[in-house]
Coordinates of N, CA and C in Angstrom, one line a residue:
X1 N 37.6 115.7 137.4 CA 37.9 115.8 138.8 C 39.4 116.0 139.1
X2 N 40.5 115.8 138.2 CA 41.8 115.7 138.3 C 42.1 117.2 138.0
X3 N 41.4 117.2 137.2 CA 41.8 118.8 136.6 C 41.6 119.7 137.6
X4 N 40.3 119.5 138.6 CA 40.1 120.6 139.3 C 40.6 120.3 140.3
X5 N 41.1 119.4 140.9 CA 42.0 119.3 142.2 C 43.7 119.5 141.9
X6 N 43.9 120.1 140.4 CA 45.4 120.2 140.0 C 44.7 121.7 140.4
X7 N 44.2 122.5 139.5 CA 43.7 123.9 140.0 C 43.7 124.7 141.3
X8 N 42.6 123.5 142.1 CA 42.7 123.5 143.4 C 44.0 123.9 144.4
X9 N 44.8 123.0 143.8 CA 46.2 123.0 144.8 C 47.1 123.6 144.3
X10 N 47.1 124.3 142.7 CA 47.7 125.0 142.3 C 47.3 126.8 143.2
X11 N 46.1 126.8 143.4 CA 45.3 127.5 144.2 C 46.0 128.3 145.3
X12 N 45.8 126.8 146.4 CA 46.3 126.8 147.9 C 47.9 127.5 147.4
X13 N 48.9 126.9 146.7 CA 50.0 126.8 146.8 C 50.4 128.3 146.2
X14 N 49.7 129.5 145.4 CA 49.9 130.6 145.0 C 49.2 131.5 146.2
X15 N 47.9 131.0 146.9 CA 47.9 131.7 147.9 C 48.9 131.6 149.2
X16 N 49.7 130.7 149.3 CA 50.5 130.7 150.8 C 51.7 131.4 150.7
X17 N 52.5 131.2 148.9 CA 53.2 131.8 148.3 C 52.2 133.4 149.0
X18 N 51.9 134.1 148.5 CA 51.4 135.6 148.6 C 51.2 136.0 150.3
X19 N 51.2 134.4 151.0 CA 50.9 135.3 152.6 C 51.7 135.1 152.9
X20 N 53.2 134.0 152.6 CA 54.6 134.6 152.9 C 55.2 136.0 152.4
X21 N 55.1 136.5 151.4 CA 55.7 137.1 151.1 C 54.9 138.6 151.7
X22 N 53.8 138.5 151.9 CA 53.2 139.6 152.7 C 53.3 139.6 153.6
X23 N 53.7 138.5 154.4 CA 54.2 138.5 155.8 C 55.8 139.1 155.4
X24 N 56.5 138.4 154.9 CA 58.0 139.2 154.9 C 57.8 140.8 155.1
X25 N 57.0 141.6 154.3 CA 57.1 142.5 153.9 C 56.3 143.5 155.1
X26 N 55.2 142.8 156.0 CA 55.2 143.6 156.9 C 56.0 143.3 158.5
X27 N 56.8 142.4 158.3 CA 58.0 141.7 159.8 C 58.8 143.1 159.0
X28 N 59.5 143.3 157.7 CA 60.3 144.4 157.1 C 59.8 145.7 157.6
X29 N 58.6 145.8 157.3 CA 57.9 147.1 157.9 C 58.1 147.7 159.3
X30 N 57.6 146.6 160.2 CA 57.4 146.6 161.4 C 59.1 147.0 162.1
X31 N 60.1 146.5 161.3 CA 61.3 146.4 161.9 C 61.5 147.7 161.9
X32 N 61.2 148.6 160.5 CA 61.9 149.4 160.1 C 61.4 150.6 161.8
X33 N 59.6 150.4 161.5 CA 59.3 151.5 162.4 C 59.7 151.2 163.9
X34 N 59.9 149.9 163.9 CA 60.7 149.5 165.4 C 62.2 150.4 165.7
X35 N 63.0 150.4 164.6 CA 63.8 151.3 164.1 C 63.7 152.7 164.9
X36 N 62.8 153.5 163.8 CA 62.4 154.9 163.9 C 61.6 155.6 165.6
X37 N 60.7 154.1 166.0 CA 60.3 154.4 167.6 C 61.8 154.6 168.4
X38 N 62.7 154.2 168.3 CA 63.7 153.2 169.4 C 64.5 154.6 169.1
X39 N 64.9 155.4 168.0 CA 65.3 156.6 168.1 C 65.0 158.1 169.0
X40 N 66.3 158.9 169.6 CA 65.5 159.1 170.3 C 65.7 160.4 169.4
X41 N 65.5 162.1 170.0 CA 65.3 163.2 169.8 C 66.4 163.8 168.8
X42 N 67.5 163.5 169.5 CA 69.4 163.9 168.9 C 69.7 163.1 167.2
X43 N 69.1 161.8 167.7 CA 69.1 161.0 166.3 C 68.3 161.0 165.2
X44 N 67.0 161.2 165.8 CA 66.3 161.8 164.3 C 66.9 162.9 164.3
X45 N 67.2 163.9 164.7 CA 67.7 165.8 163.8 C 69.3 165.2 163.5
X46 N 69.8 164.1 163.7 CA 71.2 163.9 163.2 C 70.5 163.3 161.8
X47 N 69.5 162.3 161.3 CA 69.2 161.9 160.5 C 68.9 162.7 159.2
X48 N 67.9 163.5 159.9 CA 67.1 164.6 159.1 C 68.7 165.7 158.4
X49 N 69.4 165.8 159.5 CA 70.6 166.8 158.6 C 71.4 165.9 157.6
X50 N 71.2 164.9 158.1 CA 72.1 164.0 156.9 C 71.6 164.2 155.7
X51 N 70.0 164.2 155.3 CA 69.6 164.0 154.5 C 69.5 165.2 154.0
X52 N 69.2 166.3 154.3 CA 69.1 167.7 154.0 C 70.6 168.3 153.5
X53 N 71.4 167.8 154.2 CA 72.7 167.3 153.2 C 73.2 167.0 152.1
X54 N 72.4 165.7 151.9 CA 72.2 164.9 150.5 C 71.8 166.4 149.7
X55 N 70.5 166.4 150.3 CA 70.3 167.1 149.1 C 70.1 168.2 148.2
X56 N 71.4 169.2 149.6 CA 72.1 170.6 149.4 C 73.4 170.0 148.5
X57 N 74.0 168.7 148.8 CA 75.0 168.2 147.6 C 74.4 168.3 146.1
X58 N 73.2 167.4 146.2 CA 72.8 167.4 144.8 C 72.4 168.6 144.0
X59 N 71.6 169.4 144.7 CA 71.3 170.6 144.0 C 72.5 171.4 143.7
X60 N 74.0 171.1 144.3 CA 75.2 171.9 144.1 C 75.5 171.9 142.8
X61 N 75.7 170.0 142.9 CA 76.0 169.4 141.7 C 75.2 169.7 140.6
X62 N 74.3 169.9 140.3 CA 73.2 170.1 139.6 C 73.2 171.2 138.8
X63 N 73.8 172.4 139.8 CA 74.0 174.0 139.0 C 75.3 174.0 138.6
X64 N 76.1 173.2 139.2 CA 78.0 173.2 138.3 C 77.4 172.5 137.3
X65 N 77.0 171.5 136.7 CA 76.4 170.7 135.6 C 76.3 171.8 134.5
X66 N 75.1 172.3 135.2 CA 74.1 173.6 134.1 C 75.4 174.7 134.0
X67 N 75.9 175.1 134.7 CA 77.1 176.1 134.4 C 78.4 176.0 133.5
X68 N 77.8 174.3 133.4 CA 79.2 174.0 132.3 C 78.6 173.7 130.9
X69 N 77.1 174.0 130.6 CA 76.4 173.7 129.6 C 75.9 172.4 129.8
X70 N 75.5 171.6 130.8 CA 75.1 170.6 130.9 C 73.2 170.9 130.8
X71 N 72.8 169.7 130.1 CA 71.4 170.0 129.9 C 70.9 170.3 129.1
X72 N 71.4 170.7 127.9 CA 70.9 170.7 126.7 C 72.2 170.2 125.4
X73 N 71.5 170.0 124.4 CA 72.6 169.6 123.4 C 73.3 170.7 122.6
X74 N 74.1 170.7 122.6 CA 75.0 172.4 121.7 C 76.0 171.6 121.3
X75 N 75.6 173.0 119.9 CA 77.2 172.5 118.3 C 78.3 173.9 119.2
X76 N 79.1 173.2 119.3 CA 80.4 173.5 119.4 C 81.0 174.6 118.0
X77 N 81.9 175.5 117.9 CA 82.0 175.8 116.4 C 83.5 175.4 115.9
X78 N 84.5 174.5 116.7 CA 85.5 174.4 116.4 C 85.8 173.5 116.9
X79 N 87.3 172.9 116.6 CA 87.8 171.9 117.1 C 88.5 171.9 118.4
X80 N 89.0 173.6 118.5 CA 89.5 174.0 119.4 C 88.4 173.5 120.9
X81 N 87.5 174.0 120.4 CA 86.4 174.2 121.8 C 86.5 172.8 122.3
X82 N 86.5 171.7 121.5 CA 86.1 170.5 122.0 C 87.4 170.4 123.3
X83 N 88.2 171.0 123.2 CA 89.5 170.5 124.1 C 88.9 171.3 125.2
X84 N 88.5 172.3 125.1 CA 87.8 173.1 126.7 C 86.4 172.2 126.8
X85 N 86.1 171.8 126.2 CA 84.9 171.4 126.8 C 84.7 170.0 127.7
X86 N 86.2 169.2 126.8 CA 85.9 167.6 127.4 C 86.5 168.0 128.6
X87 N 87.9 169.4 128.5 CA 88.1 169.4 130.1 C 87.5 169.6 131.1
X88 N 86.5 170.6 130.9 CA 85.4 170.4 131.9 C 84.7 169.7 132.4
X89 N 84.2 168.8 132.0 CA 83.5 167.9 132.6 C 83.9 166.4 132.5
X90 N 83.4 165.5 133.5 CA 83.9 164.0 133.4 C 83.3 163.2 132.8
X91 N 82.1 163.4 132.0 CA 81.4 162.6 131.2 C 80.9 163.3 129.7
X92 N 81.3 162.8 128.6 CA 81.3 164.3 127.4 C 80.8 163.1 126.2
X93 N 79.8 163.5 125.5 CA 79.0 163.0 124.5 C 79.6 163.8 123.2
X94 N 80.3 163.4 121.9 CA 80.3 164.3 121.1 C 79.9 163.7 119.6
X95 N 78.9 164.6 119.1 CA 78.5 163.9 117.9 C 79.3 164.2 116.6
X96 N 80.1 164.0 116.2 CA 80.2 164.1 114.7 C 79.8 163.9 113.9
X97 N 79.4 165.0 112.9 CA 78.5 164.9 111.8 C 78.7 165.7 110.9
X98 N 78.0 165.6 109.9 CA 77.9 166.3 108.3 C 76.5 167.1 107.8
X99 N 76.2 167.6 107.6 CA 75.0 168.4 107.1 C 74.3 167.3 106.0
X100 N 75.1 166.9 105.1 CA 74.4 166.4 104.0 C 73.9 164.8 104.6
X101 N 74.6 164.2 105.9 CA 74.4 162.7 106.1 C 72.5 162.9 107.0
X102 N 72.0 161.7 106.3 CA 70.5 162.2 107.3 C 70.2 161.4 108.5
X103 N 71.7 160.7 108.4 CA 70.9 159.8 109.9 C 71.8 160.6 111.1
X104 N 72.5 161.7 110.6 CA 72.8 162.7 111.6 C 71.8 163.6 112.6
X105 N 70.7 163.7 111.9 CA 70.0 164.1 111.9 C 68.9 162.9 112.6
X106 N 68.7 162.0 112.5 CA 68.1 161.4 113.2 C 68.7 161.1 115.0
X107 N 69.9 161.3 115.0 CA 70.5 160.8 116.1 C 70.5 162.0 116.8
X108 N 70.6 163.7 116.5 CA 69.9 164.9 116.8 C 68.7 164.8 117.7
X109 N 67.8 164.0 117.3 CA 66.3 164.2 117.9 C 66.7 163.0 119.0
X110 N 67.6 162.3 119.3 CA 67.7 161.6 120.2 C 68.4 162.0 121.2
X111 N 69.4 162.3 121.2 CA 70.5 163.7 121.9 C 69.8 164.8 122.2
X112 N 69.1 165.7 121.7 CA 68.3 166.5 122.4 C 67.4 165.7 123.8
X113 N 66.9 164.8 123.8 CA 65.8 164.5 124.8 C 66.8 163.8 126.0
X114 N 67.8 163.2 125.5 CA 69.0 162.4 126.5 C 69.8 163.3 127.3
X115 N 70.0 165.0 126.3 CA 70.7 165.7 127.4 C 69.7 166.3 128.6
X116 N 68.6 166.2 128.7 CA 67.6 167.1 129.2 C 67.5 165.9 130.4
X117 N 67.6 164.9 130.2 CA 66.9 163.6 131.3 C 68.5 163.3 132.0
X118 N 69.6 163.2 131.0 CA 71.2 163.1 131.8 C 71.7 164.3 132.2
X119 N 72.0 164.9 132.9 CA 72.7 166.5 133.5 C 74.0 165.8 133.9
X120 N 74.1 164.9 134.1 CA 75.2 164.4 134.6 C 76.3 164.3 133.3
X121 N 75.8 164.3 132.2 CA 76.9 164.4 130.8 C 76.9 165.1 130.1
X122 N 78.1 165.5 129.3 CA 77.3 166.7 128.3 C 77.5 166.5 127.3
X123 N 76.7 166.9 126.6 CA 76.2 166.3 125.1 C 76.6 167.3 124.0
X124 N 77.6 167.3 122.8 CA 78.0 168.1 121.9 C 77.4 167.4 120.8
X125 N 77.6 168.3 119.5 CA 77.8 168.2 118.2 C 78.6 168.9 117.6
X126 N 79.8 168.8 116.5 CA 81.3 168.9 116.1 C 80.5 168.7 114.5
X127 N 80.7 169.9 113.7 CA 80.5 169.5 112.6 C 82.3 169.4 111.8
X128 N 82.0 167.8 111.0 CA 83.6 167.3 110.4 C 84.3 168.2 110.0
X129 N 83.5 169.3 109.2 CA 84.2 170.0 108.1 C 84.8 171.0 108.8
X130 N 84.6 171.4 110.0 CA 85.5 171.9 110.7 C 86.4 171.9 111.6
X131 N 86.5 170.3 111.8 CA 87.2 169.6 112.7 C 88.3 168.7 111.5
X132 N 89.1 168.9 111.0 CA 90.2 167.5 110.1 C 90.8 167.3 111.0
X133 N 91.4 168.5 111.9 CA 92.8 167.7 112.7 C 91.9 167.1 113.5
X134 N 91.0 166.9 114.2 CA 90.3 166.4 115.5 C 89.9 164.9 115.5
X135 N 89.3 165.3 113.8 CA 89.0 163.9 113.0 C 90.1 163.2 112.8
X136 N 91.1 163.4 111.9 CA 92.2 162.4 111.9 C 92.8 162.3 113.3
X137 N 92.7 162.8 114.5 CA 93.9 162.5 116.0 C 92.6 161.4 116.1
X138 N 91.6 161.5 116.4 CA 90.1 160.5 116.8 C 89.9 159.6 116.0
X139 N 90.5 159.2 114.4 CA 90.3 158.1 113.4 C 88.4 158.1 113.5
X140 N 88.2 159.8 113.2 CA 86.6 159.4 113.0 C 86.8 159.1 111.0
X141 N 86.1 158.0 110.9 CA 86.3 157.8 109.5 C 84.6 157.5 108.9
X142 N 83.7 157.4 109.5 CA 82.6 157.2 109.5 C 81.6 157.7 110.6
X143 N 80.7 158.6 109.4 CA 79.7 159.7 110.1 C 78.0 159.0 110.2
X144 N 77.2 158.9 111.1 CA 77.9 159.6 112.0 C 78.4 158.9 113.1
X145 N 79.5 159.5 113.9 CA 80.1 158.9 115.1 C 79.9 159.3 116.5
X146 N 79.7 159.0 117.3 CA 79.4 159.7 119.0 C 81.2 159.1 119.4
X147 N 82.0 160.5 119.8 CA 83.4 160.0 120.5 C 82.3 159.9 122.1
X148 N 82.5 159.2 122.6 CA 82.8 159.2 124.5 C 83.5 159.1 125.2
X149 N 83.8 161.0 125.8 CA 85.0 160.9 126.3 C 85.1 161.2 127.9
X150 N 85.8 160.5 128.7 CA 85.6 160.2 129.7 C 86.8 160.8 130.7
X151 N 87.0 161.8 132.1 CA 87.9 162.3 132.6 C 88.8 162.7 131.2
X152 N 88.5 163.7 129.8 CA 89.5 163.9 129.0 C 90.1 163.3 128.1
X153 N 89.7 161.8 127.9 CA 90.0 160.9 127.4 C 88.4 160.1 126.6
X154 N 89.0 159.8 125.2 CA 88.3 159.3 124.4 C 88.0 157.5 125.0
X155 N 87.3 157.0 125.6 CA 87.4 156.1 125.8 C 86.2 154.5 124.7
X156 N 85.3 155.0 124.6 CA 84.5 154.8 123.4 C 84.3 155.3 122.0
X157 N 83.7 154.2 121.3 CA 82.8 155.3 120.2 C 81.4 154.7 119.8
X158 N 80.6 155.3 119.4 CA 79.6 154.5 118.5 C 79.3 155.3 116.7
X159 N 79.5 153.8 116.4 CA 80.1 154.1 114.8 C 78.7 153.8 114.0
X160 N 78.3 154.7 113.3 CA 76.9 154.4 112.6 C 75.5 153.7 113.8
X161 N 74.8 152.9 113.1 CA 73.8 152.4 114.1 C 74.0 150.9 114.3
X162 N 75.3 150.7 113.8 CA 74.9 149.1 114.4 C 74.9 148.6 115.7
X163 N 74.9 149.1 116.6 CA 75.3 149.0 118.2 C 74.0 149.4 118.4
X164 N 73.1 150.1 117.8 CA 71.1 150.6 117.9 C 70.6 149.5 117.3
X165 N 71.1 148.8 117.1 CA 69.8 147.5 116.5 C 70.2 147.7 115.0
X166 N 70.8 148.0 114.7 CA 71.3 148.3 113.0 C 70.2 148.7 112.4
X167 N 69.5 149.7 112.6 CA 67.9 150.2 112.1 C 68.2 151.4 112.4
X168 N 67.3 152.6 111.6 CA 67.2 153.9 111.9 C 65.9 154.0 112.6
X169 N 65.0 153.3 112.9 CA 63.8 153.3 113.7 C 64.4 153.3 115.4
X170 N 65.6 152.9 115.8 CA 65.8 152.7 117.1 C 65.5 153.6 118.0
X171 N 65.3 153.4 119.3 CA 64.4 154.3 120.0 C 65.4 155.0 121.4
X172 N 65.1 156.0 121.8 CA 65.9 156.7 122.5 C 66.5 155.8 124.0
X173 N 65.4 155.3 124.2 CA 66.3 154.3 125.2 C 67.3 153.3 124.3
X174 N 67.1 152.9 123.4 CA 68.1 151.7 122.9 C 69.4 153.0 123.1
X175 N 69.4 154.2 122.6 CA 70.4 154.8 122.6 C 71.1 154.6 124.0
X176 N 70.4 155.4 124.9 CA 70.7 155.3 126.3 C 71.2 154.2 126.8
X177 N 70.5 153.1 126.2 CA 71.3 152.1 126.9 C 72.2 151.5 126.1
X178 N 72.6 152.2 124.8 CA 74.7 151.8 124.4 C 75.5 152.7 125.2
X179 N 75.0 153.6 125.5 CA 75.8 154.9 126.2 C 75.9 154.3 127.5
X180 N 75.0 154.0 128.1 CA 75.1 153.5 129.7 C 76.1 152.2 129.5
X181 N 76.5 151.3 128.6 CA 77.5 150.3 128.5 C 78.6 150.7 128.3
X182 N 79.4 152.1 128.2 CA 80.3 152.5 128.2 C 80.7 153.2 129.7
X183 N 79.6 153.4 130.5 CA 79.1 154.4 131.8 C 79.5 156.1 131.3
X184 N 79.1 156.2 130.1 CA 78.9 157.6 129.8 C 78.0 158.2 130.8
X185 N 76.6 157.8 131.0 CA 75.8 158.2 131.7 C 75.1 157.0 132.4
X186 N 74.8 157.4 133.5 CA 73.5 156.8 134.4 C 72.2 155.7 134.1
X187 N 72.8 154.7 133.7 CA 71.7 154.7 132.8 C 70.9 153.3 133.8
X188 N 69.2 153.1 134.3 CA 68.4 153.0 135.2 C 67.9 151.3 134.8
X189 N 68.5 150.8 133.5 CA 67.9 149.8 132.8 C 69.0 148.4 133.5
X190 N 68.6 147.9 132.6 CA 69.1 146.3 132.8 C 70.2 146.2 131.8
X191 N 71.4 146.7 131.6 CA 73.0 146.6 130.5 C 72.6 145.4 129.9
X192 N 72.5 144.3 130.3 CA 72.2 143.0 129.9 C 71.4 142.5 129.0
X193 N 70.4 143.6 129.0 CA 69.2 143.4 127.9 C 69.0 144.2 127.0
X194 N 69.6 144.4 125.6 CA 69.1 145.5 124.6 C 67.4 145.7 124.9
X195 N 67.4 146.9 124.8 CA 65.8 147.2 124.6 C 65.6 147.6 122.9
X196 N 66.2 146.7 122.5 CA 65.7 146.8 120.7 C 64.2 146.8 120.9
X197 N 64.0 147.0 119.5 CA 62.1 147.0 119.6 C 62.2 145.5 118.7
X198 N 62.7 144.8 118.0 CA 62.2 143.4 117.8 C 64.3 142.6 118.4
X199 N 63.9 141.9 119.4 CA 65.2 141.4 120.1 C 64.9 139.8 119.1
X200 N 64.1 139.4 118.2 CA 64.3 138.2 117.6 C 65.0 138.6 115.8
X201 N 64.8 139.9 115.5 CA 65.1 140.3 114.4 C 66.4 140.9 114.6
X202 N 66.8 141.6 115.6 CA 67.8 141.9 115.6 C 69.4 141.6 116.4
X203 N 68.1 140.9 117.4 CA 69.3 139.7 118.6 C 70.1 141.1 119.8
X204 N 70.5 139.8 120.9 CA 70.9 140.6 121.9 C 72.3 140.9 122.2
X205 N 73.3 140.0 121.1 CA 74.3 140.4 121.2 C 74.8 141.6 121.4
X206 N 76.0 142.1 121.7 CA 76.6 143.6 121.7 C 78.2 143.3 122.2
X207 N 78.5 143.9 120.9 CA 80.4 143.8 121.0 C 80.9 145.2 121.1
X208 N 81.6 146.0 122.0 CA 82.3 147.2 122.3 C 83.0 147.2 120.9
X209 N 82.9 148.3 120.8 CA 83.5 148.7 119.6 C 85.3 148.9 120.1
X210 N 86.0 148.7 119.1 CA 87.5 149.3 119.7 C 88.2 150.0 119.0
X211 N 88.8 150.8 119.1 CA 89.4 151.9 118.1 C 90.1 151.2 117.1
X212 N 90.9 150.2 117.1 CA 91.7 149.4 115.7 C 90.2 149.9 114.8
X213 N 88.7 149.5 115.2 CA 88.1 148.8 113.8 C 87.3 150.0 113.3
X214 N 87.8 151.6 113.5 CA 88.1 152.5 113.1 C 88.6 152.9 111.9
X215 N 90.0 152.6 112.6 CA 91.3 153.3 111.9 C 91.1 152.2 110.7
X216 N 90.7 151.2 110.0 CA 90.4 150.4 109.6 C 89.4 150.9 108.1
X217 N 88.6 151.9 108.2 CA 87.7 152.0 107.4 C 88.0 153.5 106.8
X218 N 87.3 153.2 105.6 CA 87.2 154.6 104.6 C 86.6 155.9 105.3
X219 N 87.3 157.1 105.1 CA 86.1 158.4 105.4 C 84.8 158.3 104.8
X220 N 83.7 157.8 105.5 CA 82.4 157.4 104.5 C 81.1 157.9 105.9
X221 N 80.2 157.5 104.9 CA 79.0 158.1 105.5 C 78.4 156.7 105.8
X222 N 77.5 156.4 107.2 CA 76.5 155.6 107.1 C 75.3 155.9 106.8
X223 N 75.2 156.8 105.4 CA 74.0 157.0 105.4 C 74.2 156.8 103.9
X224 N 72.4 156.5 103.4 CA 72.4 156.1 101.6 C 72.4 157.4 100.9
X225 N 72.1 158.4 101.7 CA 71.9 159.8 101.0 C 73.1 160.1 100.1
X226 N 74.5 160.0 100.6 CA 75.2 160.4 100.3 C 76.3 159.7 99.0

């Protein structure tokens, strides 16, 4: 009898919970279209241009993006180019890598799908062996590295995978969301929560990398191939 009068009232108390909050949500409704009646002729077409506005800005923005190579991932063929390229734009992804390292190559198939979903950054690849001076001014000492450079300026890095869950399995949003902790790009998630695929094996911590712990290490590969 106890049990079913805990149920009971557990009951009542999840339905009153649901008819508050459905009430909120149509008093919100009701306000809004209270709103939209109470306007008159001049203010909806002031509204409507505002928005048609918006969204002659975005589509502006959208083809400067694509006209600066935004939107797909591209190798660069020098060291030179990288200096025209970060000038261009305010948000610049650059992969350094090696042919022979293979988790270069995994982080490839993750950067391809990230530049196509971000337009808002642009996404390179810099192969080392033709970048020294670029590499030693950047203390890239370990491949592979993503510089993130930001208004022209190197402001991040991510160094091998340990910032992905220290696993080569890591998955395109885990990427997305180290890069959004830097505000390289836009990123739609929660900063606060790695989306590792096991958060008890690999934990939620996350420490910014800083350039000292760079300059710190051997020219080396994170990868076993090599």
């Amino acid at each position: 009898m106890e049990a079913n009068a805990s149920v009971d009232m557990f009951s009542k108390v999840l339905e009153n919970q649901l008819l508050q909050t459905t009430k909120l949500v149509e008093e919100h409704l009701d306000s809004e279209i209270q709103k939209l009646d109470q306007m008159d002729e001049d203010e909806l077409e002031r509204l409507k241009e505002k928005r048609l506005e918006a969204l002659r800005k975005a589509q502006q923005q959208k083809q400067e993006w694509l006209s600066k190579g935004h939107g797909e991932y591209r190798e660069i063929p020098s060291e030179r180019d990288f200096f025209q390229e970060v000038k261009e734009s305010k948000k610049v992804v650059c992969h350094f890598y090696r042919d022979s390292t293979f988790r270069c190559k995994i982080l490839d198939r993750h950067l391809v799908l990230l530049s196509k979903k971000h337009l808002e950054t642009k996404f390179l690849k810099l192969n080392v062996e033709k970048a020294p001076f670029l590499c030693e001014r950047l203390r890239i000492k370990v491949i592979p590295t993503l510089a993130l450079v930001k208004d022209g300026k190197t402001q991040d890095y991510i160094v091998g995978f340990t910032d992905l869950g220290n696993t080569d399995d890591f998955t395109t949003e885990t990427l997305e969301w180290r890069l959004g902790c830097s505000d390289i790009l836009n990123y739609s998630g929660n900063l606060m929560e790695p989306p590792f695929q096991s958060q008890k094996k690999f934990g939620t911590n996350f420490t910014k990398l800083e350039k000292k712990t760079i300059r710190g290490k051997k020219y080396d590969s994170d990868s076993d191939d090599d």
